[in-house]
Amino acid sequence: MTPGVFEYHRPKAVDEVLALLGQLGDDAKVLAGGHSLVPMMKLRLAEPAHLIDINAIDALRGIRQDGAAIIIGAATTQAEVIASDLLVAKCSILPEAAAQIADPQVRNCATVGGNCANGDPGNDDPAIMMALDASYVLRSQGGERQVAARDFYEGVYATVLADNELLTEIRIPTPAAGVGMSYQKIKRKVGDYAIAAAAVTLAMADGRCADAAIALTNVGDTALFSSAAADAIKGTSVDAAAIDAAAQAAMAAAAPAEDLRGTVAYRTAMAGQMTRRAIVQALSRATGS
Amino acid sequence: MTNSETGLKERQFKIVGTRPLRPDGIDKVTGRARFGADMAAPGMLVGKILRSPHAHARIRSIDATKALVLPGVKAVVTHEDFAEVGADLQDVLENVMAQDKALYDGHAVAAVAAISAGVARKALRLIEVDYEILPHVTDVEAAMAAEAPVLHDDIVTSGVEPAPKTPSNVVHRHEFGHGDVAEGLAQADVVIEHDFKTAATHQGYIEPHACVGSVGPDGQGELWCCTQGHFWVRNTCAALLGMDVSHLRVTASEIGGGFGGKTTVFIDPVALALSRKAGRPVKIVMSREEVFRASGPTSSTAMTVKIGVRRDGRITAGEAVLKFQGGAFAGSPVDLGAMTAFACYDLEHVKTVAYDVVTNRPKQAAYRAPGAPMAAFAVESVIDELASKIGMDPIELRLKNAVENGSQSSYGPKFGPVGLVETLVAAREHEHYTAPLGANQGRGIASGFWFNFGGQTCVSLNINADGSVALAVGTPDIGGSRASMGQMAAEELGIGYDKVRTIVADTASLGYNDISEGSRVTFSTGLATIQAARDAIGKLCGRAAQTWGISPDAVVWEDGYARPAGANAGEFPPLSLAEIAETAAKTGGPIAGHCEVNAAGAGVSFATHLVDAEVDPETGRAKILRYTVVQDAGKAIHPSYVEGQYQGGAVQGVGWALNEEYIYGEDGRLQNPSFLDYRIPVASDLPMIDTVIVEVPNPGHPYGVRGVGETSIVPPLAAIANAVSAAAGVRLTELPMSPPRVLRGIDEAAANGKA
């Protein structure tokens, strides 16, 4: 339970991080909150030769409105998400979900960027970012690119983030007024990873679902974006039959492993159940009922 | 029940029953307190233990040659470095260090001392152990099967007729009870029988086992360790190392939780053996993974309970068959489970049969009221269902059968004054019992019993020249006992609480003290403290008599002052404790009180718990909404710490009932040896745990104290199961009641058309 030997870097600016990443490549890991990386290092499942601590870089922190987008700095903590008036007013799914992550001590350190970039299927933010159609800003010495959350994840701890790239910020298209959203998570107890969870955003117009997005947490190798589940409610009045069809689609998309949290059948059923609940809550928020 | 009925005279307390600050509180919140891992010694080495990756394997050979030549390695020990011990300690020794076989995943097979943790870890990888892997068994019922792999060739089941001839994993069959169960069941209007299962759980103490051992070239040893009983640790380590008891001094550190799990030794003899070989002090600190794999969790169990009741609520008979696996060695607490199972009820016909079973798991250690919570889970679940079947309030049913003063217990003795009825009545009268419930919510109730223990105790109380008092006890403080001892000493001496400083003395400074276990400390160390204070008061009065030139018989002690006993004794102004202490050098030297006692008369205790739970019928997740503990404390010396014991028992019960579980894979390895995967409840999982202290004085203690530390964990499993079952609409008979298991129960009941 002791990490291996590593070099520790604490740069003051993003450019310094990018220079280090350019030079060290996959010998280096970026340290933000450290609540996934450090336990992995203690178990020797990760043995990076270099740690680049980005906590001294204020430019990577903060939540702000930028035109049509909400920008969240990668090193913003989950506690800061919970305390953000901007998010509570315009994107409440994030603070609601952050309050369900681990415990207060962890939320004071753990960051949104780490949660998104780590590629752990048990992390909560990836599914939410998929549902919100967020983009990740990835910078390297060679420049900057934006990748949609829906295209970012490849497998367990595998993403399109290159060894020389840093996730600097997350850009969320500001949800229109009237968009309903909900994150529903079942876990064994406080502090545990999800048995299953679902993120839903939806908009209603003239009694019909004008738009919807649905994504799932911890029931596959990555967070799962399910177009089929969203399609099941789009254009409908989001009645019981449509909700049931969406839940069935989510269950079809889910591919959980059996683990300490339950059997494949149970966790699949819970993916459906969380989808159902998230739709119902998002709908009631969208319609103000 | 009033004090006069129990023979205790009414006494108006000044300090007992108040809530002063604990003397160790500031040290603990500021980090100044020294726990097991906080000790360092000059030249200290780091000790690490090599553990078996196999559940069951013969050890053909251990070759440490490569490890010993690694620079920085100072010693390697195996079982050959320990002394031969008597039969009573053979299992302890073999659990500390495997001999010819590794008996569970995590069993220690060798240990190394080196100049750093890194070198020690490297050395462990260089020790070559040649294992012959053997078939293993970790489930209690599988271990009892005829075809099961046998752990010990020398265990042949005892307690059965005719005596078997072949070895078995069943160590012993116990039987308790009286009457004729068949006859009793024949008189019943309703009989219910169920099978129950519970998973092994861990005490979950936050501080891992830690120690520093040092044996000098002259053979004199010292040990610093976190333990509930340093005198027992001293005796055991001395035996395992072949030392004289007086050559080993053990000091107990502050302790970060024990709950029974620190009543034995794992690493302490290893540190001493390494130190003796290396000639330098050795520190060993277990990792959390080691704590889970290789300390002493509880038994897992399989139980069958059958109870019959008449329509008027009278229980006609109770029968239980209990099977507990206690890990790789004999001694599961199944006998205690069997003795406590029906202890709440006054029964004409009762029988409990208990099987002590060995499996390829770590040797179980005590965990608060060992054996009793599981047995109570099974019995109180059936009682609950019987109440519902005959349409009777569950408290009413219990009251109709509850034991009282003079009742014949199910396990042997007759009860003296006991408080079960009082806890049931207080629970029924509590606002919680009739508070409204919502949809998918249920209320559960259960009662529980624990014996409580007295035992060997030795206390020294020194009066200092400035009038302050130093109280030395030999029972490690695991629940605020330094505060309660200080209160009892101050009460008796008639001085302020802040004038008494209580410390836990090392093994060279006091006579033998039994372990802080069996809820014995406030009772027996308290009793000894009061006796030691009275001993000192006798001497204080003698000094006053000497000063006044009157007979010691003519001096009385009142409210902290020596006074002449009436006008005939003469007219003298009273002398305070401080005034007498100030002149002690001139009146005969230091003044101290002592008490050495093997305390008998620990009063048994009962509790009744009320729980409200909500079950999500679509996910199976259960949530505890409200919890009230009602328990008889006899006399609460420090009510806050009594309440803390009540709350702690309930909280650990919540974890045991809903989440906690040792999970072994097909390979016999523990799958969840971390707090990430073995989840214990945290504050945000819980409602406020309300408490009600009932006081039915124990005539065996000068103030009426009964132990409180263990009874509080006896009812929760049953009370929570009754609440969850009520909320789910289906009887749940297996712990933990995890979401998948509860949902399966709901679905099966729906399929059977019961829901």
mmCIF file with all atom_site columns, C-alpha atoms in Angstrom, chain B residues 605-717:
data_model
loop_
_atom_site.group_PDB
_atom_site.id
_atom_site.type_symbol
_atom_site.label_atom_id
_atom_site.label_alt_id
_atom_site.label_comp_id
_atom_site.label_asym_id
_atom_site.label_entity_id
_atom_site.label_seq_id
_atom_site.pdbx_PDB_ins_code
_atom_site.Cartn_x
_atom_site.Cartn_y
_atom_site.Cartn_z
_atom_site.occupancy
_atom_site.B_iso_or_equiv
_atom_site.pdbx_formal_charge
_atom_site.auth_seq_id
_atom_site.auth_comp_id
_atom_site.auth_asym_id
_atom_site.auth_atom_id
_atom_site.pdbx_PDB_model_num
ATOM 1   C CA . SER B 1 605 ? -28.220 -7.032  30.837 1.00 0.00 ? 605 SER B CA 1
ATOM 2   C CA . PHE B 1 606 ? -31.018 -6.731  28.311 1.00 0.00 ? 606 PHE B CA 1
ATOM 3   C CA . ALA B 1 607 ? -31.914 -4.283  25.579 1.00 0.00 ? 607 ALA B CA 1
ATOM 4   C CA . THR B 1 608 ? -34.849 -3.654  23.280 1.00 0.00 ? 608 THR B CA 1
ATOM 5   C CA . HIS B 1 609 ? -34.363 -1.864  19.965 1.00 0.00 ? 609 HIS B CA 1
ATOM 6   C CA . LEU B 1 610 ? -36.917 -0.106  17.754 1.00 0.00 ? 610 LEU B CA 1
ATOM 7   C CA . VAL B 1 611 ? -36.129 0.461   14.075 1.00 0.00 ? 611 VAL B CA 1
ATOM 8   C CA . ASP B 1 612 ? -37.998 2.028   11.175 1.00 0.00 ? 612 ASP B CA 1
ATOM 9   C CA . ALA B 1 613 ? -36.825 1.055   7.709  1.00 0.00 ? 613 ALA B CA 1
ATOM 10  C CA . GLU B 1 614 ? -37.908 1.914   4.205  1.00 0.00 ? 614 GLU B CA 1
ATOM 11  C CA . VAL B 1 615 ? -37.476 -0.483  1.311  1.00 0.00 ? 615 VAL B CA 1
ATOM 12  C CA . ASP B 1 616 ? -37.447 0.637   -2.293 1.00 0.00 ? 616 ASP B CA 1
ATOM 13  C CA . PRO B 1 617 ? -39.597 -2.078  -3.892 1.00 0.00 ? 617 PRO B CA 1
ATOM 14  C CA . GLU B 1 618 ? -38.041 -1.524  -7.315 1.00 0.00 ? 618 GLU B CA 1
ATOM 15  C CA . THR B 1 619 ? -34.389 -1.716  -6.304 1.00 0.00 ? 619 THR B CA 1
ATOM 16  C CA . GLY B 1 620 ? -34.449 -3.644  -3.035 1.00 0.00 ? 620 GLY B CA 1
ATOM 17  C CA . ARG B 1 621 ? -32.438 -0.974  -1.268 1.00 0.00 ? 621 ARG B CA 1
ATOM 18  C CA . ALA B 1 622 ? -33.212 -0.639  2.432  1.00 0.00 ? 622 ALA B CA 1
ATOM 19  C CA . LYS B 1 623 ? -32.728 2.569   4.357  1.00 0.00 ? 623 LYS B CA 1
ATOM 20  C CA . ILE B 1 624 ? -32.802 3.031   8.112  1.00 0.00 ? 624 ILE B CA 1
ATOM 21  C CA . LEU B 1 625 ? -35.131 5.930   8.906  1.00 0.00 ? 625 LEU B CA 1
ATOM 22  C CA . ARG B 1 626 ? -35.261 5.935   12.672 1.00 0.00 ? 626 ARG B CA 1
ATOM 23  C CA . TYR B 1 627 ? -33.595 3.995   15.480 1.00 0.00 ? 627 TYR B CA 1
ATOM 24  C CA . THR B 1 628 ? -34.170 3.901   19.230 1.00 0.00 ? 628 THR B CA 1
ATOM 25  C CA . VAL B 1 629 ? -32.083 1.860   21.671 1.00 0.00 ? 629 VAL B CA 1
ATOM 26  C CA . VAL B 1 630 ? -33.508 1.059   25.101 1.00 0.00 ? 630 VAL B CA 1
ATOM 27  C CA . GLN B 1 631 ? -31.073 -0.720  27.411 1.00 0.00 ? 631 GLN B CA 1
ATOM 28  C CA . ASP B 1 632 ? -30.578 -1.437  31.091 1.00 0.00 ? 632 ASP B CA 1
ATOM 29  C CA . ALA B 1 633 ? -27.284 0.033   32.338 1.00 0.00 ? 633 ALA B CA 1
ATOM 30  C CA . GLY B 1 634 ? -27.838 -0.796  35.995 1.00 0.00 ? 634 GLY B CA 1
ATOM 31  C CA . LYS B 1 635 ? -26.364 2.596   36.839 1.00 0.00 ? 635 LYS B CA 1
ATOM 32  C CA . ALA B 1 636 ? -24.955 4.902   34.170 1.00 0.00 ? 636 ALA B CA 1
ATOM 33  C CA . ILE B 1 637 ? -21.721 6.355   35.580 1.00 0.00 ? 637 ILE B CA 1
ATOM 34  C CA . HIS B 1 638 ? -21.100 8.642   32.594 1.00 0.00 ? 638 HIS B CA 1
ATOM 35  C CA . PRO B 1 639 ? -24.370 8.732   30.622 1.00 0.00 ? 639 PRO B CA 1
ATOM 36  C CA . SER B 1 640 ? -22.742 10.134  27.456 1.00 0.00 ? 640 SER B CA 1
ATOM 37  C CA . TYR B 1 641 ? -20.434 7.144   27.136 1.00 0.00 ? 641 TYR B CA 1
ATOM 38  C CA . VAL B 1 642 ? -23.268 4.756   27.941 1.00 0.00 ? 642 VAL B CA 1
ATOM 39  C CA . GLU B 1 643 ? -25.265 6.386   25.154 1.00 0.00 ? 643 GLU B CA 1
ATOM 40  C CA . GLY B 1 644 ? -22.206 6.137   22.912 1.00 0.00 ? 644 GLY B CA 1
ATOM 41  C CA . GLN B 1 645 ? -22.027 2.398   23.554 1.00 0.00 ? 645 GLN B CA 1
ATOM 42  C CA . TYR B 1 646 ? -25.717 2.060   22.724 1.00 0.00 ? 646 TYR B CA 1
ATOM 43  C CA . GLN B 1 647 ? -25.323 4.053   19.527 1.00 0.00 ? 647 GLN B CA 1
ATOM 44  C CA . GLY B 1 648 ? -22.163 2.234   18.489 1.00 0.00 ? 648 GLY B CA 1
ATOM 45  C CA . GLY B 1 649 ? -23.781 -1.166  18.885 1.00 0.00 ? 649 GLY B CA 1
ATOM 46  C CA . ALA B 1 650 ? -26.730 -0.075  16.789 1.00 0.00 ? 650 ALA B CA 1
ATOM 47  C CA . VAL B 1 651 ? -24.489 1.373   14.072 1.00 0.00 ? 651 VAL B CA 1
ATOM 48  C CA . GLN B 1 652 ? -22.312 -1.723  13.811 1.00 0.00 ? 652 GLN B CA 1
ATOM 49  C CA . GLY B 1 653 ? -25.528 -3.721  13.692 1.00 0.00 ? 653 GLY B CA 1
ATOM 50  C CA . VAL B 1 654 ? -26.772 -1.617  10.774 1.00 0.00 ? 654 VAL B CA 1
ATOM 51  C CA . GLY B 1 655 ? -23.615 -2.450  8.831  1.00 0.00 ? 655 GLY B CA 1
ATOM 52  C CA . TRP B 1 656 ? -23.856 -6.149  9.683  1.00 0.00 ? 656 TRP B CA 1
ATOM 53  C CA . ALA B 1 657 ? -27.529 -6.280  8.750  1.00 0.00 ? 657 ALA B CA 1
ATOM 54  C CA . LEU B 1 658 ? -27.393 -4.356  5.483  1.00 0.00 ? 658 LEU B CA 1
ATOM 55  C CA . ASN B 1 659 ? -23.920 -4.277  3.942  1.00 0.00 ? 659 ASN B CA 1
ATOM 56  C CA . GLU B 1 660 ? -21.006 -5.964  5.583  1.00 0.00 ? 660 GLU B CA 1
ATOM 57  C CA . GLU B 1 661 ? -19.853 -9.342  4.348  1.00 0.00 ? 661 GLU B CA 1
ATOM 58  C CA . TYR B 1 662 ? -16.640 -11.347 3.948  1.00 0.00 ? 662 TYR B CA 1
ATOM 59  C CA . ILE B 1 663 ? -16.738 -12.587 0.359  1.00 0.00 ? 663 ILE B CA 1
ATOM 60  C CA . TYR B 1 664 ? -14.531 -15.539 -0.564 1.00 0.00 ? 664 TYR B CA 1
ATOM 61  C CA . GLY B 1 665 ? -13.950 -16.546 -4.173 1.00 0.00 ? 665 GLY B CA 1
ATOM 62  C CA . GLU B 1 666 ? -13.889 -20.073 -5.562 1.00 0.00 ? 666 GLU B CA 1
ATOM 63  C CA . ASP B 1 667 ? -10.138 -19.929 -5.015 1.00 0.00 ? 667 ASP B CA 1
ATOM 64  C CA . GLY B 1 668 ? -10.623 -19.491 -1.283 1.00 0.00 ? 668 GLY B CA 1
ATOM 65  C CA . ARG B 1 669 ? -9.222  -15.956 -1.344 1.00 0.00 ? 669 ARG B CA 1
ATOM 66  C CA . LEU B 1 670 ? -10.895 -12.995 0.284  1.00 0.00 ? 670 LEU B CA 1
ATOM 67  C CA . GLN B 1 671 ? -12.376 -10.814 -2.467 1.00 0.00 ? 671 GLN B CA 1
ATOM 68  C CA . ASN B 1 672 ? -12.949 -7.587  -0.552 1.00 0.00 ? 672 ASN B CA 1
ATOM 69  C CA . PRO B 1 673 ? -10.085 -6.876  1.862  1.00 0.00 ? 673 PRO B CA 1
ATOM 70  C CA . SER B 1 674 ? -10.448 -3.081  1.836  1.00 0.00 ? 674 SER B CA 1
ATOM 71  C CA . PHE B 1 675 ? -12.862 -0.466  3.109  1.00 0.00 ? 675 PHE B CA 1
ATOM 72  C CA . LEU B 1 676 ? -13.616 0.341   -0.531 1.00 0.00 ? 676 LEU B CA 1
ATOM 73  C CA . ASP B 1 677 ? -15.232 -3.042  -1.093 1.00 0.00 ? 677 ASP B CA 1
ATOM 74  C CA . TYR B 1 678 ? -16.112 -3.961  2.487  1.00 0.00 ? 678 TYR B CA 1
ATOM 75  C CA . ARG B 1 679 ? -18.441 -1.105  3.337  1.00 0.00 ? 679 ARG B CA 1
ATOM 76  C CA . ILE B 1 680 ? -19.099 -0.045  6.914  1.00 0.00 ? 680 ILE B CA 1
ATOM 77  C CA . PRO B 1 681 ? -21.742 2.588   7.652  1.00 0.00 ? 681 PRO B CA 1
ATOM 78  C CA . VAL B 1 682 ? -20.660 6.210   7.896  1.00 0.00 ? 682 VAL B CA 1
ATOM 79  C CA . ALA B 1 683 ? -22.518 9.092   9.499  1.00 0.00 ? 683 ALA B CA 1
ATOM 80  C CA . SER B 1 684 ? -24.353 9.981   6.305  1.00 0.00 ? 684 SER B CA 1
ATOM 81  C CA . ASP B 1 685 ? -25.795 6.434   6.062  1.00 0.00 ? 685 ASP B CA 1
ATOM 82  C CA . LEU B 1 686 ? -27.490 6.789   9.414  1.00 0.00 ? 686 LEU B CA 1
ATOM 83  C CA . PRO B 1 687 ? -30.272 8.584   11.208 1.00 0.00 ? 687 PRO B CA 1
ATOM 84  C CA . MET B 1 688 ? -29.688 9.899   14.719 1.00 0.00 ? 688 MET B CA 1
ATOM 85  C CA . ILE B 1 689 ? -29.611 6.875   17.014 1.00 0.00 ? 689 ILE B CA 1
ATOM 86  C CA . ASP B 1 690 ? -31.848 7.767   19.955 1.00 0.00 ? 690 ASP B CA 1
ATOM 87  C CA . THR B 1 691 ? -31.153 6.196   23.313 1.00 0.00 ? 691 THR B CA 1
ATOM 88  C CA . VAL B 1 692 ? -33.068 5.489   26.491 1.00 0.00 ? 692 VAL B CA 1
ATOM 89  C CA . ILE B 1 693 ? -31.079 4.472   29.562 1.00 0.00 ? 693 ILE B CA 1
ATOM 90  C CA . VAL B 1 694 ? -33.027 2.187   31.877 1.00 0.00 ? 694 VAL B CA 1
ATOM 91  C CA . GLU B 1 695 ? -31.496 1.687   35.335 1.00 0.00 ? 695 GLU B CA 1
ATOM 92  C CA . VAL B 1 696 ? -32.282 -1.528  37.196 1.00 0.00 ? 696 VAL B CA 1
ATOM 93  C CA . PRO B 1 697 ? -29.369 -1.661  39.635 1.00 0.00 ? 697 PRO B CA 1
ATOM 94  C CA . ASN B 1 698 ? -27.038 -4.642  39.749 1.00 0.00 ? 698 ASN B CA 1
ATOM 95  C CA . PRO B 1 699 ? -26.737 -5.767  43.371 1.00 0.00 ? 699 PRO B CA 1
ATOM 96  C CA . GLY B 1 700 ? -23.231 -7.067  42.592 1.00 0.00 ? 700 GLY B CA 1
ATOM 97  C CA . HIS B 1 701 ? -21.759 -3.560  42.229 1.00 0.00 ? 701 HIS B CA 1
ATOM 98  C CA . PRO B 1 702 ? -21.602 -0.867  44.919 1.00 0.00 ? 702 PRO B CA 1
ATOM 99  C CA . TYR B 1 703 ? -23.334 1.655   42.637 1.00 0.00 ? 703 TYR B CA 1
ATOM 100 C CA . GLY B 1 704 ? -25.429 -0.863  40.678 1.00 0.00 ? 704 GLY B CA 1
ATOM 101 C CA . VAL B 1 705 ? -23.376 -0.852  37.456 1.00 0.00 ? 705 VAL B CA 1
ATOM 102 C CA . ARG B 1 706 ? -23.996 -3.384  34.693 1.00 0.00 ? 706 ARG B CA 1
ATOM 103 C CA . GLY B 1 707 ? -21.762 -3.666  31.650 1.00 0.00 ? 707 GLY B CA 1
ATOM 104 C CA . VAL B 1 708 ? -23.168 -1.895  28.592 1.00 0.00 ? 708 VAL B CA 1
ATOM 105 C CA . GLY B 1 709 ? -20.671 -2.418  25.777 1.00 0.00 ? 709 GLY B CA 1
ATOM 106 C CA . GLU B 1 710 ? -21.972 -5.611  24.227 1.00 0.00 ? 710 GLU B CA 1
ATOM 107 C CA . THR B 1 711 ? -25.708 -5.972  24.796 1.00 0.00 ? 711 THR B CA 1
ATOM 108 C CA . SER B 1 712 ? -26.262 -3.082  22.389 1.00 0.00 ? 712 SER B CA 1
ATOM 109 C CA . ILE B 1 713 ? -25.156 -5.139  19.379 1.00 0.00 ? 713 ILE B CA 1
ATOM 110 C CA . VAL B 1 714 ? -27.363 -8.137  20.183 1.00 0.00 ? 714 VAL B CA 1
ATOM 111 C CA . PRO B 1 715 ? -30.792 -6.882  19.025 1.00 0.00 ? 715 PRO B CA 1
ATOM 112 C CA . PRO B 1 716 ? -29.933 -4.820  15.885 1.00 0.00 ? 716 PRO B CA 1
ATOM 113 C CA . LEU B 1 717 ? -29.661 -7.616  13.308 1.00 0.00 ? 717 LEU B CA 1
#
